[in-house]
XYZ file of C-alpha atoms in Angstrom:
424
model
C 165.618 87.791 1.724
C 163.847 85.554 -1.495
C 164.489 81.986 -1.789
C 163.975 80.778 -5.580
C 163.828 77.012 -6.658
C 162.044 75.804 -9.495
C 160.656 73.042 -8.401
C 159.251 71.597 -5.286
C 160.808 70.635 -1.825
C 159.444 66.871 -2.687
C 161.942 66.761 -5.571
C 165.069 67.822 -4.027
C 167.527 65.303 -2.128
C 167.913 66.180 1.714
C 169.584 63.416 3.214
C 173.223 63.166 3.493
C 173.942 60.440 1.609
C 172.038 61.115 -1.565
C 173.413 64.793 -1.299
C 177.231 63.101 -1.378
C 175.709 61.023 -3.959
C 174.500 64.198 -6.211
C 177.974 65.960 -5.818
C 180.168 62.900 -6.327
C 183.485 63.621 -8.752
C 182.602 61.519 -12.021
C 185.165 61.787 -14.845
C 183.864 62.579 -18.495
C 182.940 59.605 -19.761
C 183.905 58.727 -23.570
C 181.965 61.080 -26.225
C 179.469 58.979 -28.323
C 177.750 59.446 -31.650
C 175.626 62.784 -32.584
C 173.462 64.114 -34.289
C 175.061 67.207 -34.105
C 178.177 66.282 -35.580
C 179.109 67.138 -39.372
C 180.527 64.149 -41.003
C 184.184 66.004 -41.507
C 186.506 63.904 -38.819
C 188.739 67.280 -38.277
C 185.641 69.496 -37.678
C 183.978 66.317 -35.511
C 187.032 66.281 -33.370
C 187.014 70.212 -32.723
C 182.857 70.184 -31.863
C 183.391 66.801 -29.840
C 186.616 68.498 -27.533
C 184.702 72.112 -27.553
C 181.362 72.252 -28.055
C 179.252 69.282 -27.175
C 178.030 67.322 -23.923
C 178.026 63.572 -23.005
C 174.674 61.860 -22.581
C 175.507 61.867 -18.828
C 176.525 65.849 -18.827
C 172.804 65.631 -20.882
C 171.073 63.946 -18.461
C 172.345 65.727 -15.091
C 171.793 68.878 -16.702
C 167.978 68.304 -17.486
C 167.873 67.248 -13.837
C 169.386 70.546 -12.549
C 167.394 72.768 -10.347
C 167.559 76.288 -10.092
C 168.217 77.886 -6.428
C 168.971 81.527 -5.990
C 168.532 83.708 -2.649
C 167.855 87.471 -3.437
C 168.344 90.052 -1.213
C 168.956 93.074 -3.767
C 167.652 96.313 -2.133
C 165.956 97.648 -5.307
C 164.328 94.728 -6.502
C 162.421 94.134 -3.194
C 161.764 97.807 -2.961
C 160.082 98.309 -6.623
C 161.893 96.500 -9.124
C 160.083 93.542 -8.670
C 156.396 94.804 -8.334
C 157.532 96.488 -11.615
C 158.608 93.299 -13.996
C 155.562 91.482 -12.766
C 153.391 94.001 -13.565
C 155.257 94.168 -17.315
C 155.259 90.510 -17.895
C 151.456 90.387 -18.092
C 151.672 92.647 -21.108
C 153.750 89.895 -23.235
C 151.673 87.676 -25.180
C 151.485 83.910 -24.137
C 153.285 82.893 -27.346
C 156.127 84.725 -26.885
C 159.215 82.308 -25.794
C 161.019 83.484 -22.776
C 164.610 83.192 -24.377
C 163.410 85.099 -27.468
C 162.963 88.231 -24.894
C 166.548 87.327 -23.386
C 167.969 87.882 -27.033
C 166.013 90.519 -28.015
C 167.543 92.439 -25.065
C 170.837 91.512 -25.738
C 170.594 92.696 -29.174
C 169.391 95.907 -27.817
C 171.937 96.290 -25.616
C 174.248 95.572 -28.245
C 173.039 98.186 -30.712
C 172.858 100.926 -28.685
C 176.661 100.327 -27.485
C 177.700 100.348 -31.136
C 176.165 103.650 -31.618
C 178.027 104.853 -28.650
C 180.829 103.274 -30.224
C 180.952 104.837 -33.477
C 181.000 107.775 -32.232
C 183.788 107.286 -29.202
C 186.078 104.965 -30.973
C 188.608 105.718 -28.278
C 186.301 106.211 -25.091
C 187.911 110.000 -25.338
C 185.858 111.497 -27.654
C 182.297 113.292 -26.612
C 179.364 111.469 -28.162
C 175.646 113.829 -29.277
C 173.810 113.911 -26.006
C 171.072 111.265 -27.863
C 173.676 108.311 -27.592
C 174.051 108.625 -24.214
C 169.883 108.811 -23.647
C 169.991 105.886 -26.335
C 172.535 103.834 -24.194
C 170.771 104.685 -21.217
C 167.073 103.437 -22.582
C 168.868 100.577 -24.483
C 170.302 99.172 -20.664
C 166.640 99.480 -19.567
C 165.678 97.524 -21.694
C 167.795 94.912 -21.354
C 167.560 94.901 -17.640
C 163.495 94.312 -17.571
C 163.803 91.531 -20.257
C 166.059 90.401 -18.800
C 164.391 90.341 -15.614
C 161.049 89.325 -16.763
C 162.045 86.113 -19.246
C 162.121 84.131 -16.449
C 158.948 85.142 -15.436
C 157.647 84.922 -18.616
C 158.348 80.943 -18.484
C 156.518 80.510 -14.901
C 153.320 81.940 -16.597
C 153.239 80.021 -19.902
C 154.706 76.874 -18.237
C 157.740 76.930 -19.977
C 160.757 76.780 -17.316
C 163.497 74.672 -18.206
C 167.728 74.515 -17.412
C 168.024 75.728 -21.248
C 166.467 79.137 -19.967
C 168.465 79.394 -16.998
C 171.765 78.583 -19.101
C 170.581 81.146 -22.707
C 169.875 83.997 -19.800
C 173.043 83.892 -17.736
C 174.874 83.035 -21.155
C 173.223 85.918 -22.903
C 174.621 87.852 -19.593
C 177.947 86.848 -19.642
C 178.350 88.283 -23.257
C 176.497 91.902 -21.897
C 179.060 92.271 -19.389
C 181.490 94.254 -21.500
C 178.457 96.044 -23.502
C 177.596 97.325 -20.376
C 180.710 98.497 -18.631
C 181.690 99.991 -22.131
C 178.790 101.983 -21.561
C 180.550 103.503 -18.409
C 183.732 104.039 -20.306
C 182.192 106.253 -22.970
C 180.116 108.493 -20.079
C 183.225 109.050 -17.767
C 185.822 109.355 -20.837
C 188.322 106.290 -19.583
C 190.188 106.427 -22.510
C 192.071 109.325 -20.874
C 192.766 107.598 -17.938
C 195.790 105.023 -18.758
C 194.624 101.407 -19.019
C 191.014 102.757 -17.802
C 188.852 100.987 -20.194
C 190.742 97.862 -20.127
C 190.745 97.732 -16.432
C 187.222 98.500 -16.011
C 186.260 95.169 -18.648
C 188.793 93.340 -16.273
C 187.243 94.236 -13.355
C 183.866 93.444 -14.534
C 183.879 90.444 -16.133
C 186.167 88.935 -13.646
C 183.557 89.842 -10.657
C 181.010 88.126 -13.055
C 182.934 84.847 -13.519
C 183.459 85.091 -9.840
C 179.885 84.915 -8.872
C 179.189 81.531 -11.075
C 182.710 80.260 -9.683
C 180.869 80.194 -5.821
C 177.718 79.087 -7.831
C 179.790 75.987 -9.041
C 180.685 75.547 -5.710
C 177.542 75.905 -3.424
C 174.707 75.125 -6.124
C 173.025 78.337 -5.508
C 173.137 81.663 -7.141
C 173.414 84.591 -4.343
C 172.649 88.498 -5.080
C 173.751 90.915 -2.665
C 172.086 93.783 -0.864
C 173.800 95.939 -3.726
C 174.383 93.655 -7.113
C 173.467 93.626 -10.518
C 170.099 95.922 -10.260
C 171.627 98.437 -8.351
C 174.357 98.758 -10.696
C 172.563 98.540 -13.759
C 170.589 101.968 -12.501
C 173.596 103.409 -11.190
C 175.424 103.039 -14.607
C 171.551 104.375 -16.509
C 172.188 107.258 -13.855
C 175.452 107.706 -14.862
C 174.567 107.819 -18.364
C 171.520 110.238 -17.853
C 173.356 112.520 -16.328
C 176.150 112.483 -19.375
C 173.301 113.016 -21.886
C 172.490 116.432 -19.820
C 175.350 117.879 -18.568
C 177.690 116.311 -21.358
C 181.087 113.820 -19.838
C 183.115 117.481 -18.966
C 180.835 117.200 -15.614
C 183.085 114.230 -14.308
C 185.922 116.124 -14.198
C 184.865 118.485 -11.947
C 187.045 118.648 -9.073
C 185.927 117.469 -5.405
C 188.070 117.831 -2.674
C 191.248 117.806 -4.829
C 190.340 115.074 -6.732
C 187.827 115.065 -10.217
C 184.614 113.104 -9.733
C 185.622 110.654 -12.190
C 188.595 109.490 -10.357
C 186.539 109.240 -7.043
C 184.086 107.214 -8.727
C 186.313 104.525 -9.857
C 187.862 104.310 -6.514
C 184.238 103.937 -4.980
C 183.622 101.101 -7.624
C 187.043 99.521 -7.075
C 186.329 99.190 -3.181
C 183.082 97.803 -3.686
C 184.573 94.845 -6.107
C 187.320 94.199 -3.523
C 184.550 94.092 -1.049
C 182.218 92.097 -3.386
C 184.955 89.701 -4.466
C 185.995 88.965 -0.960
C 182.343 87.752 -0.271
C 182.334 85.257 -2.960
C 185.910 83.945 -1.864
C 184.726 83.279 1.264
C 181.386 81.359 0.175
C 184.286 79.269 -2.247
C 186.413 78.494 0.544
C 184.118 77.554 2.974
C 180.640 76.369 1.501
C 181.275 73.645 -1.276
C 178.843 71.330 -1.298
C 180.464 68.285 -2.508
C 182.953 66.108 -0.451
C 185.522 67.436 1.718
C 184.447 71.041 0.508
C 184.533 70.567 -3.261
C 182.268 71.788 -5.625
C 178.970 70.194 -7.532
C 181.137 67.976 -9.650
C 183.558 67.046 -6.561
C 185.916 68.993 -8.163
C 188.816 71.242 -6.342
C 186.928 74.657 -5.460
C 190.743 76.335 -6.575
C 190.539 74.685 -10.132
C 187.691 77.717 -11.368
C 190.890 79.939 -11.395
C 192.745 78.725 -14.252
C 190.387 79.349 -17.091
C 189.873 82.887 -15.052
C 193.736 83.118 -15.423
C 193.872 81.872 -18.750
C 191.689 84.717 -20.101
C 193.304 87.319 -17.900
C 196.838 87.087 -18.436
C 197.275 86.740 -21.776
C 195.341 90.057 -22.784
C 197.546 92.147 -20.019
C 200.556 90.660 -21.619
C 199.440 91.912 -25.113
C 197.984 95.101 -23.641
C 201.484 95.688 -21.709
C 204.117 94.434 -24.349
C 202.348 96.679 -27.360
C 205.438 98.888 -28.215
C 202.866 101.329 -30.206
C 199.488 102.713 -29.048
C 197.835 100.220 -31.329
C 195.526 99.107 -28.338
C 194.381 102.052 -27.273
C 193.601 103.665 -30.811
C 191.199 100.303 -30.944
C 190.432 99.657 -27.442
C 186.361 99.188 -28.554
C 187.601 95.919 -30.797
C 190.332 94.920 -28.022
C 187.997 94.790 -24.967
C 184.836 93.135 -27.151
C 187.520 90.487 -28.123
C 188.655 90.122 -24.483
C 184.790 90.271 -23.170
C 183.913 87.351 -26.288
C 186.613 85.664 -24.808
C 185.447 85.978 -21.181
C 182.140 85.129 -21.858
C 182.839 81.660 -23.292
C 184.939 81.015 -20.404
C 182.177 81.974 -18.127
C 179.405 80.248 -20.278
C 182.167 77.185 -19.655
C 181.520 77.640 -16.172
C 177.639 77.752 -15.842
C 177.488 74.447 -18.073
C 179.373 73.050 -15.391
C 177.717 73.810 -12.552
C 174.325 72.626 -14.056
C 175.305 69.459 -15.285
C 177.988 69.235 -12.540
C 180.940 68.257 -14.307
C 184.320 68.979 -14.169
C 186.001 72.165 -16.125
C 188.658 71.168 -18.778
C 191.864 74.191 -18.933
C 192.048 74.270 -22.722
C 189.487 75.938 -24.949
C 190.079 76.427 -29.032
C 189.104 79.824 -28.231
C 192.303 80.800 -26.996
C 193.891 80.674 -30.158
C 192.865 84.643 -30.788
C 195.028 85.661 -28.002
C 197.848 83.158 -28.382
C 198.184 84.654 -31.816
C 198.140 87.823 -30.606
C 201.143 87.231 -28.251
C 202.791 84.834 -30.862
C 203.095 88.002 -33.256
C 204.055 89.968 -30.406
C 206.930 88.322 -28.652
C 208.785 86.730 -31.620
C 208.470 89.950 -33.913
C 206.493 88.382 -36.558
C 205.981 91.184 -38.961
C 201.994 90.737 -39.172
C 200.138 94.080 -39.119
C 198.809 94.510 -35.151
C 195.551 95.935 -36.263
C 194.705 93.919 -39.113
C 195.759 90.518 -36.742
C 193.523 92.129 -33.912
C 190.395 92.661 -36.301
C 191.090 88.843 -37.633
C 191.096 87.109 -34.163
C 188.105 89.130 -32.976
C 186.136 87.797 -35.632
C 187.678 84.454 -34.715
C 186.932 84.714 -31.193
C 183.317 85.561 -31.920
C 182.731 82.716 -34.165
C 183.869 80.442 -31.591
C 181.803 81.706 -28.777
C 179.221 81.777 -31.254
C 179.397 78.091 -32.675
C 179.803 76.856 -28.902
C 176.567 78.536 -27.873
C 174.664 77.520 -30.881
C 175.333 73.561 -30.421
C 174.831 73.387 -26.843
C 171.757 74.833 -27.459
C 170.896 72.432 -30.222
C 171.950 69.781 -28.040
C 169.977 70.737 -25.073
C 166.651 70.970 -27.227
C 167.328 67.904 -28.951
C 167.657 65.946 -25.707
C 164.866 67.984 -24.007
C 162.456 67.904 -26.727
C 162.004 71.673 -26.591
C 162.792 74.771 -29.001
C 164.657 77.239 -27.994
C 162.369 80.508 -29.531
C 159.476 78.686 -29.928
C 156.580 78.099 -27.026
C 154.909 75.210 -28.983
C 156.195 71.769 -27.809
C 157.716 69.635 -30.728
C 156.523 66.353 -31.900
C 158.872 64.173 -30.554
C 158.248 66.004 -26.909
C 154.523 65.086 -27.329
C 155.249 61.832 -28.825
C 156.607 60.205 -25.145
């Protein structure tokens, strides 16, 4: 087992009084003027509510100490040694966040290539596309695992790096899951693609929900690294033998359904572990979160993401969401990613979560169109709302990143120290 903290023990509060003060409930203070505002009353109101942090939240985020417990089997067996060797080849001028971003772009690109050949997850793509997806996922895993090592190597560790890393991971959840859907041709299974993506993003959110309660990110024996290597192996098998290999019968069931059953059982086991931590190990007063709020409230944003899309998918009288399943789950993944990012920011800044988010206007528009029989073309509305939710996610990420960089006097994608920080 490896326990990681980015600062020494002398900088951590160890007595109970300081711990209670650290995790005490603090209502959100009144928002003050910010350089991030653009001068338009309507836009500034949107930014203040949706994208910007208060001065107190920025200060607490600056004080954040990264803490993680890693018991991953593959990490300890060989992957950490591999990543420590790889990071030595990076130039010292390469910013850690740049590595994270490159990994996200590579992962997205390879998934979009597969999406072009498998728009409904029922088609058979050329073999090279599965090889490409496997290589893309391996590159993403390597870059994602070495960005923190690069930060420590060049002395550029910061809370922004942790937030940027986990934020990109939240956006990548649906991309990685789509690889599984294409390899197994889950479009042939009723609701298969949507359920797979729902399980993936929900489990990732729950992992950070437990972190919001304990202040510590925990990796199990079978966790992210093992899951990614399982998907890489699945993609390589599909490239060599074709997707038909997963339809082979075993004990009267197709291999595809047996794999899905195993994933379902593993998900239940992992989720129960997270829930046990959430209900019993809150570090705040009376077992509350790091913000001193109820450990139950984070389920509200999760339900606000899941329930509308379940209603939209099940209510449709046509096959539009099956025909455009990739666009549908990409939209779902963007809304879930923003909810997860908000949870991560709340954990790092020890602040309370808000329930409403303007990104919900995307699924709300789809629901209104369905339930009130408004004659707006569903495929067109789905595409428009998908563009909207990704713009909402992008704006949120850009403004949060800019605020943190300005507050800490750092750059996001450059190692060079800004003049503001140099003058301090």
